[in-house]
Amino acid sequence: MISMLRIEEPGLHTTIQDKGRYGYQQFGIVPSGPMDPYAYRMANLLVGNDDGEAAIESTMIGPSLLFLENSVIAVTGANLSPTLDGKKIPMWGSVYVHKGQELRFGKPKHGARAYIALAGGIQSETTLESRSTYTKAKLGGLKGEALGGGDELPGMDIPDTELQNRKGKFLSEDLRPFYQSHHMVRVIPDVQEGYFTKESLQTFYTHSYKISPQSDRMGYRLQGQEIEHKQSAEILSDAVAFGSIQVPSDGNPIVLLADRQTTGGYPKIGTIISHDLWKVAQLLPGQTLSFQRSSVDEGHRWLKYENNLYKKLHMAVHQK
Amino acid sequence: MEPIYSPLGDRAVRITFGNKLSEETNDIVTQMYDKIESAKLPYISEMVPGYVTLTIYYAQEKARDYHSVIQQLESIVNDSRTTEMERSKTRKLTIPVLYGGEKGPDLGVVAQHSDMSEEEVIQRHESSIYRVYMMGFAPGFPYLGGLDESIATPRRQTPRNFVAAGSVGIAGPQTGVYSIDSPGGWQIIGHTPVKLFNPLQKKPILLRAGDEISFQSVSEQEYKKIIKECEKGNYTHDIEWKEHRGGSL
């Protein structure tokens, strides 16, 4: 294991995330993992990593990273204007980086979260089988915290011939998502939608909701037309999922995201289909979301599509 | 009530076994957890018991479709209804607590609210047997039932910015133990030196749904001794195994 890079400036909220810490939800430990699973997965794929390796997630204001070794990196997700030694570098592709070069970010253009993967992945220590950072319980990452200035990230020593093989892979334009200031997402209704009035459900599926400033990796609080409960705004607590939308007594929906609590005591109106989670993850406070009724079958169709796409791309990347 | 199967998004199914909080329904949840667990269905990635629900997370790519997942779960649940329930015994754990003083700054508030002495509050708090209905909210945090109503006390008006892991508190009709350092509004009546969550251990979480626990008052001397033992890793938990309560759908 060698030190691959040093954090010169950490940016706003920069964390190490791998595919997530699964298997512990029954004990109250949330999986965490990337907010935008698609951009994260593509970043790893482009640098030739196995699915699920640890990468860097950066929010809004990117970090400055000094490379201590030669490497191959890919920057995906939000366009935060990445530069290498002051020169603009392309996103959604693998780029060779020399020892001593500095990756910086500038003006955020589109989206909220960028992913930086490096060949071999970040090899920080695992806690409960995962490197994903969960700051609330100080799990994963480096000592359970977001990255700070001076932190050095360990990685794999990869021979230069292999690095040369891994550079220069680009994702075709049509597979790069377009981040807008409004996204429509599809929702699988929950049986607990029975807790809400008919009119309110209609309202929910026909109006736009604004992402409030109280939004982070845990969840997004939404502002807009309030949702009315028929009677009680409380349920006997039960498990939630990535993308579940719960509505507390004030009527303002909350979308639960990567660092959510594992269980909740408010009724859920539904859960966003997995394929649409990137749309939520890339929205900023002040931007808007709207919802469309969907079904498990539709969610599954898109999961299948994603998996098939990944398989094809994986083959293409690993072809000589 | 007939169990209800419903989707929680496209990667989980929730089975609802009842709509009222009861030990019987919660027993069914734990029993079904065991049944489904032992069926080793290849697409199940994890399960989370709730008060009256069991949520099953699955890998879509390993399952045929939603319908077949439901069918398989249904047949396991229905089989269990006709056969005698067999379950591993229930664990009963004793949690040592240093009540009052610096470690339990709100013990006086609870005593005042309950119109009794601090000693009486402690005595009532330790004489109940609490059931772990479910885990959640934070790593290792148990949702407990069984608090003596006479010492139920509302939350603090202003939550504290920092409550240390191990703090034992009361919030309305609930009692519980903070499993990690966090902000919180519970009335803190004591502190346990035992860690409910320790990510560095092979078994990072002490409790699980279905356990029974009781609290036992310890002196400051014993409290300090347990802290040392926990640090050295030679503290042994007081765990008793009980025959299972049983229960059927």
PDB file of N, CA and C in Angstrom, chain B residues 39-102:
ATOM      1  N   ALA B  39     -34.346 -20.233   5.588  1.00  0.00           N
ATOM      2  CA  ALA B  39     -34.680 -20.695   4.231  1.00  0.00           C
ATOM      3  C   ALA B  39     -33.562 -20.339   3.248  1.00  0.00           C
ATOM      4  N   LYS B  40     -32.661 -19.433   3.642  1.00  0.00           N
ATOM      5  CA  LYS B  40     -31.487 -19.060   2.832  1.00  0.00           C
ATOM      6  C   LYS B  40     -31.837 -18.771   1.369  1.00  0.00           C
ATOM      7  N   LEU B  41     -32.797 -17.937   1.163  1.00  0.00           N
ATOM      8  CA  LEU B  41     -33.145 -17.558  -0.204  1.00  0.00           C
ATOM      9  C   LEU B  41     -31.987 -16.736  -0.781  1.00  0.00           C
ATOM     10  N   PRO B  42     -31.521 -17.120  -1.983  1.00  0.00           N
ATOM     11  CA  PRO B  42     -30.278 -16.529  -2.496  1.00  0.00           C
ATOM     12  C   PRO B  42     -30.355 -15.016  -2.774  1.00  0.00           C
ATOM     13  N   TYR B  43     -31.566 -14.500  -2.962  1.00  0.00           N
ATOM     14  CA  TYR B  43     -31.666 -13.078  -3.332  1.00  0.00           C
ATOM     15  C   TYR B  43     -31.836 -12.155  -2.130  1.00  0.00           C
ATOM     16  N   ILE B  44     -32.007 -12.723  -0.938  1.00  0.00           N
ATOM     17  CA  ILE B  44     -32.184 -11.857   0.223  1.00  0.00           C
ATOM     18  C   ILE B  44     -30.830 -11.332   0.696  1.00  0.00           C
ATOM     19  N   SER B  45     -30.721 -10.010   0.799  1.00  0.00           N
ATOM     20  CA  SER B  45     -29.440  -9.459   1.234  1.00  0.00           C
ATOM     21  C   SER B  45     -29.442  -9.141   2.725  1.00  0.00           C
ATOM     22  N   GLU B  46     -30.535  -8.641   3.250  1.00  0.00           N
ATOM     23  CA  GLU B  46     -30.647  -8.439   4.696  1.00  0.00           C
ATOM     24  C   GLU B  46     -32.110  -8.229   5.089  1.00  0.00           C
ATOM     25  N   MET B  47     -32.365  -8.327   6.400  1.00  0.00           N
ATOM     26  CA  MET B  47     -33.736  -8.146   6.899  1.00  0.00           C
ATOM     27  C   MET B  47     -33.718  -7.221   8.111  1.00  0.00           C
ATOM     28  N   VAL B  48     -34.765  -6.418   8.242  1.00  0.00           N
ATOM     29  CA  VAL B  48     -34.852  -5.513   9.383  1.00  0.00           C
ATOM     30  C   VAL B  48     -36.200  -5.692  10.090  1.00  0.00           C
ATOM     31  N   PRO B  49     -36.183  -6.227  11.318  1.00  0.00           N
ATOM     32  CA  PRO B  49     -37.430  -6.326  12.067  1.00  0.00           C
ATOM     33  C   PRO B  49     -37.872  -4.961  12.588  1.00  0.00           C
ATOM     34  N   GLY B  50     -39.172  -4.686  12.520  1.00  0.00           N
ATOM     35  CA  GLY B  50     -39.735  -3.479  13.122  1.00  0.00           C
ATOM     36  C   GLY B  50     -40.636  -3.906  14.271  1.00  0.00           C
ATOM     37  N   TYR B  51     -41.450  -2.979  14.805  1.00  0.00           N
ATOM     38  CA  TYR B  51     -42.370  -3.341  15.885  1.00  0.00           C
ATOM     39  C   TYR B  51     -43.348  -4.430  15.423  1.00  0.00           C
ATOM     40  N   VAL B  52     -43.964  -4.195  14.260  1.00  0.00           N
ATOM     41  CA  VAL B  52     -44.982  -5.142  13.765  1.00  0.00           C
ATOM     42  C   VAL B  52     -44.701  -5.562  12.322  1.00  0.00           C
ATOM     43  N   THR B  53     -43.502  -5.223  11.836  1.00  0.00           N
ATOM     44  CA  THR B  53     -43.175  -5.493  10.431  1.00  0.00           C
ATOM     45  C   THR B  53     -41.834  -6.208  10.324  1.00  0.00           C
ATOM     46  N   LEU B  54     -41.662  -6.856   9.183  1.00  0.00           N
ATOM     47  CA  LEU B  54     -40.349  -7.394   8.843  1.00  0.00           C
ATOM     48  C   LEU B  54     -40.065  -6.904   7.429  1.00  0.00           C
ATOM     49  N   THR B  55     -38.944  -6.208   7.255  1.00  0.00           N
ATOM     50  CA  THR B  55     -38.605  -5.703   5.930  1.00  0.00           C
ATOM     51  C   THR B  55     -37.462  -6.537   5.374  1.00  0.00           C
ATOM     52  N   ILE B  56     -37.672  -7.035   4.161  1.00  0.00           N
ATOM     53  CA  ILE B  56     -36.713  -7.932   3.531  1.00  0.00           C
ATOM     54  C   ILE B  56     -36.105  -7.224   2.319  1.00  0.00           C
ATOM     55  N   TYR B  57     -34.806  -7.011   2.352  1.00  0.00           N
ATOM     56  CA  TYR B  57     -34.101  -6.365   1.240  1.00  0.00           C
ATOM     57  C   TYR B  57     -33.589  -7.454   0.307  1.00  0.00           C
ATOM     58  N   TYR B  58     -33.775  -7.259  -0.974  1.00  0.00           N
ATOM     59  CA  TYR B  58     -33.338  -8.292  -1.922  1.00  0.00           C
ATOM     60  C   TYR B  58     -32.557  -7.690  -3.077  1.00  0.00           C
ATOM     61  N   ALA B  59     -31.767  -8.564  -3.710  1.00  0.00           N
ATOM     62  CA  ALA B  59     -31.020  -8.155  -4.899  1.00  0.00           C
ATOM     63  C   ALA B  59     -31.879  -8.519  -6.103  1.00  0.00           C
ATOM     64  N   GLN B  60     -32.334  -7.499  -6.797  1.00  0.00           N
ATOM     65  CA  GLN B  60     -33.252  -7.715  -7.912  1.00  0.00           C
ATOM     66  C   GLN B  60     -32.665  -8.655  -8.966  1.00  0.00           C
ATOM     67  N   GLU B  61     -31.346  -8.525  -9.203  1.00  0.00           N
ATOM     68  CA  GLU B  61     -30.747  -9.321 -10.284  1.00  0.00           C
ATOM     69  C   GLU B  61     -30.696 -10.818  -9.955  1.00  0.00           C
ATOM     70  N   LYS B  62     -30.862 -11.150  -8.657  1.00  0.00           N
ATOM     71  CA  LYS B  62     -30.834 -12.561  -8.288  1.00  0.00           C
ATOM     72  C   LYS B  62     -32.240 -13.165  -8.163  1.00  0.00           C
ATOM     73  N   ALA B  63     -33.250 -12.310  -8.200  1.00  0.00           N
ATOM     74  CA  ALA B  63     -34.620 -12.795  -8.058  1.00  0.00           C
ATOM     75  C   ALA B  63     -35.276 -12.870  -9.438  1.00  0.00           C
ATOM     76  N   ARG B  64     -36.307 -13.704  -9.573  1.00  0.00           N
ATOM     77  CA  ARG B  64     -36.970 -13.773 -10.877  1.00  0.00           C
ATOM     78  C   ARG B  64     -37.769 -12.508 -11.118  1.00  0.00           C
ATOM     79  N   ASP B  65     -38.725 -12.249 -10.250  1.00  0.00           N
ATOM     80  CA  ASP B  65     -39.456 -10.982 -10.307  1.00  0.00           C
ATOM     81  C   ASP B  65     -40.133 -10.759  -8.945  1.00  0.00           C
ATOM     82  N   TYR B  66     -40.771  -9.634  -8.793  1.00  0.00           N
ATOM     83  CA  TYR B  66     -41.384  -9.280  -7.518  1.00  0.00           C
ATOM     84  C   TYR B  66     -42.405 -10.332  -7.093  1.00  0.00           C
ATOM     85  N   HIS B  67     -43.201 -10.738  -8.057  1.00  0.00           N
ATOM     86  CA  HIS B  67     -44.262 -11.687  -7.787  1.00  0.00           C
ATOM     87  C   HIS B  67     -43.723 -12.991  -7.189  1.00  0.00           C
ATOM     88  N   SER B  68     -42.627 -13.493  -7.760  1.00  0.00           N
ATOM     89  CA  SER B  68     -42.098 -14.769  -7.257  1.00  0.00           C
ATOM     90  C   SER B  68     -41.451 -14.593  -5.883  1.00  0.00           C
ATOM     91  N   VAL B  69     -40.899 -13.414  -5.615  1.00  0.00           N
ATOM     92  CA  VAL B  69     -40.350 -13.136  -4.279  1.00  0.00           C
ATOM     93  C   VAL B  69     -41.475 -13.219  -3.248  1.00  0.00           C
ATOM     94  N   ILE B  70     -42.592 -12.552  -3.557  1.00  0.00           N
ATOM     95  CA  ILE B  70     -43.735 -12.546  -2.642  1.00  0.00           C
ATOM     96  C   ILE B  70     -44.256 -13.970  -2.431  1.00  0.00           C
ATOM     97  N   GLN B  71     -44.363 -14.704  -3.530  1.00  0.00           N
ATOM     98  CA  GLN B  71     -44.881 -16.075  -3.430  1.00  0.00           C
ATOM     99  C   GLN B  71     -44.036 -16.930  -2.505  1.00  0.00           C
ATOM    100  N   GLN B  72     -42.724 -16.819  -2.661  1.00  0.00           N
ATOM    101  CA  GLN B  72     -41.835 -17.629  -1.813  1.00  0.00           C
ATOM    102  C   GLN B  72     -41.943 -17.217  -0.352  1.00  0.00           C
ATOM    103  N   LEU B  73     -41.986 -15.916  -0.110  1.00  0.00           N
ATOM    104  CA  LEU B  73     -42.103 -15.438   1.274  1.00  0.00           C
ATOM    105  C   LEU B  73     -43.429 -15.895   1.875  1.00  0.00           C
ATOM    106  N   GLU B  74     -44.472 -15.792   1.064  1.00  0.00           N
ATOM    107  CA  GLU B  74     -45.799 -16.184   1.529  1.00  0.00           C
ATOM    108  C   GLU B  74     -45.826 -17.656   1.938  1.00  0.00           C
ATOM    109  N   SER B  75     -45.170 -18.471   1.138  1.00  0.00           N
ATOM    110  CA  SER B  75     -45.232 -19.902   1.453  1.00  0.00           C
ATOM    111  C   SER B  75     -44.455 -20.208   2.736  1.00  0.00           C
ATOM    112  N   ILE B  76     -43.355 -19.482   2.975  1.00  0.00           N
ATOM    113  CA  ILE B  76     -42.613 -19.683   4.232  1.00  0.00           C
ATOM    114  C   ILE B  76     -43.472 -19.244   5.417  1.00  0.00           C
ATOM    115  N   VAL B  77     -44.086 -18.083   5.274  1.00  0.00           N
ATOM    116  CA  VAL B  77     -44.917 -17.554   6.360  1.00  0.00           C
ATOM    117  C   VAL B  77     -46.107 -18.484   6.631  1.00  0.00           C
ATOM    118  N   ASN B  78     -46.757 -18.937   5.567  1.00  0.00           N
ATOM    119  CA  ASN B  78     -47.923 -19.807   5.741  1.00  0.00           C
ATOM    120  C   ASN B  78     -47.572 -21.168   6.330  1.00  0.00           C
ATOM    121  N   ASP B  79     -46.417 -21.713   5.914  1.00  0.00           N
ATOM    122  CA  ASP B  79     -45.942 -22.979   6.481  1.00  0.00           C
ATOM    123  C   ASP B  79     -45.764 -22.851   7.980  1.00  0.00           C
ATOM    124  N   SER B  80     -45.213 -21.705   8.389  1.00  0.00           N
ATOM    125  CA  SER B  80     -44.921 -21.505   9.807  1.00  0.00           C
ATOM    126  C   SER B  80     -46.191 -21.440  10.630  1.00  0.00           C
ATOM    127  N   ARG B  81     -47.286 -21.086   9.977  1.00  0.00           N
ATOM    128  CA  ARG B  81     -48.531 -20.948  10.730  1.00  0.00           C
ATOM    129  C   ARG B  81     -49.114 -22.303  11.094  1.00  0.00           C
ATOM    130  N   THR B  82     -48.788 -23.323  10.276  1.00  0.00           N
ATOM    131  CA  THR B  82     -49.377 -24.622  10.556  1.00  0.00           C
ATOM    132  C   THR B  82     -48.466 -25.497  11.412  1.00  0.00           C
ATOM    133  N   THR B  83     -47.185 -25.170  11.414  1.00  0.00           N
ATOM    134  CA  THR B  83     -46.269 -25.967  12.231  1.00  0.00           C
ATOM    135  C   THR B  83     -46.007 -25.260  13.557  1.00  0.00           C
ATOM    136  N   GLU B  84     -45.596 -26.059  14.514  1.00  0.00           N
ATOM    137  CA  GLU B  84     -45.278 -25.523  15.827  1.00  0.00           C
ATOM    138  C   GLU B  84     -44.070 -24.587  15.708  1.00  0.00           C
ATOM    139  N   MET B  85     -44.181 -23.421  16.342  1.00  0.00           N
ATOM    140  CA  MET B  85     -43.070 -22.482  16.297  1.00  0.00           C
ATOM    141  C   MET B  85     -41.908 -22.991  17.124  1.00  0.00           C
ATOM    142  N   GLU B  86     -40.765 -23.021  16.509  1.00  0.00           N
ATOM    143  CA  GLU B  86     -39.576 -23.367  17.275  1.00  0.00           C
ATOM    144  C   GLU B  86     -38.600 -22.233  17.103  1.00  0.00           C
ATOM    145  N   ARG B  87     -38.077 -21.787  18.191  1.00  0.00           N
ATOM    146  CA  ARG B  87     -37.153 -20.680  18.086  1.00  0.00           C
ATOM    147  C   ARG B  87     -36.046 -20.834  19.111  1.00  0.00           C
ATOM    148  N   SER B  88     -34.877 -20.371  18.731  1.00  0.00           N
ATOM    149  CA  SER B  88     -33.800 -20.385  19.710  1.00  0.00           C
ATOM    150  C   SER B  88     -34.265 -19.561  20.904  1.00  0.00           C
ATOM    151  N   LYS B  89     -33.716 -19.884  22.056  1.00  0.00           N
ATOM    152  CA  LYS B  89     -34.185 -19.243  23.276  1.00  0.00           C
ATOM    153  C   LYS B  89     -33.948 -17.730  23.261  1.00  0.00           C
ATOM    154  N   THR B  90     -34.680 -17.043  24.088  1.00  0.00           N
ATOM    155  CA  THR B  90     -34.536 -15.595  24.197  1.00  0.00           C
ATOM    156  C   THR B  90     -33.359 -15.283  25.122  1.00  0.00           C
ATOM    157  N   ARG B  91     -32.611 -14.242  24.760  1.00  0.00           N
ATOM    158  CA  ARG B  91     -31.506 -13.834  25.622  1.00  0.00           C
ATOM    159  C   ARG B  91     -32.001 -12.805  26.632  1.00  0.00           C
ATOM    160  N   LYS B  92     -31.505 -12.907  27.833  1.00  0.00           N
ATOM    161  CA  LYS B  92     -31.798 -11.861  28.815  1.00  0.00           C
ATOM    162  C   LYS B  92     -30.473 -11.282  29.304  1.00  0.00           C
ATOM    163  N   LEU B  93     -30.313  -9.977  29.116  1.00  0.00           N
ATOM    164  CA  LEU B  93     -29.060  -9.325  29.486  1.00  0.00           C
ATOM    165  C   LEU B  93     -29.278  -8.328  30.609  1.00  0.00           C
ATOM    166  N   THR B  94     -28.284  -8.226  31.477  1.00  0.00           N
ATOM    167  CA  THR B  94     -28.334  -7.217  32.525  1.00  0.00           C
ATOM    168  C   THR B  94     -27.329  -6.114  32.209  1.00  0.00           C
ATOM    169  N   ILE B  95     -27.834  -4.879  32.223  1.00  0.00           N
ATOM    170  CA  ILE B  95     -26.986  -3.737  31.882  1.00  0.00           C
ATOM    171  C   ILE B  95     -26.691  -2.951  33.158  1.00  0.00           C
ATOM    172  N   PRO B  96     -25.413  -2.861  33.555  1.00  0.00           N
ATOM    173  CA  PRO B  96     -25.070  -2.106  34.768  1.00  0.00           C
ATOM    174  C   PRO B  96     -25.190  -0.596  34.526  1.00  0.00           C
ATOM    175  N   VAL B  97     -25.750   0.117  35.496  1.00  0.00           N
ATOM    176  CA  VAL B  97     -25.937   1.571  35.335  1.00  0.00           C
ATOM    177  C   VAL B  97     -25.495   2.300  36.599  1.00  0.00           C
ATOM    178  N   LEU B  98     -24.736   3.377  36.405  1.00  0.00           N
ATOM    179  CA  LEU B  98     -24.456   4.298  37.504  1.00  0.00           C
ATOM    180  C   LEU B  98     -25.519   5.388  37.408  1.00  0.00           C
ATOM    181  N   TYR B  99     -26.451   5.374  38.372  1.00  0.00           N
ATOM    182  CA  TYR B  99     -27.566   6.325  38.318  1.00  0.00           C
ATOM    183  C   TYR B  99     -27.198   7.648  38.996  1.00  0.00           C
ATOM    184  N   GLY B 100     -27.812   8.717  38.523  1.00  0.00           N
ATOM    185  CA  GLY B 100     -27.731  10.020  39.190  1.00  0.00           C
ATOM    186  C   GLY B 100     -26.376  10.695  39.108  1.00  0.00           C
ATOM    187  N   GLY B 101     -26.240  11.749  39.890  1.00  0.00           N
ATOM    188  CA  GLY B 101     -24.981  12.506  39.930  1.00  0.00           C
ATOM    189  C   GLY B 101     -24.660  13.116  38.583  1.00  0.00           C
ATOM    190  N   GLU B 102     -23.367  13.255  38.314  1.00  0.00           N
ATOM    191  CA  GLU B 102     -22.913  13.861  37.064  1.00  0.00           C
ATOM    192  C   GLU B 102     -23.360  13.043  35.860  1.00  0.00           C
TER     193      GLU B 102
END
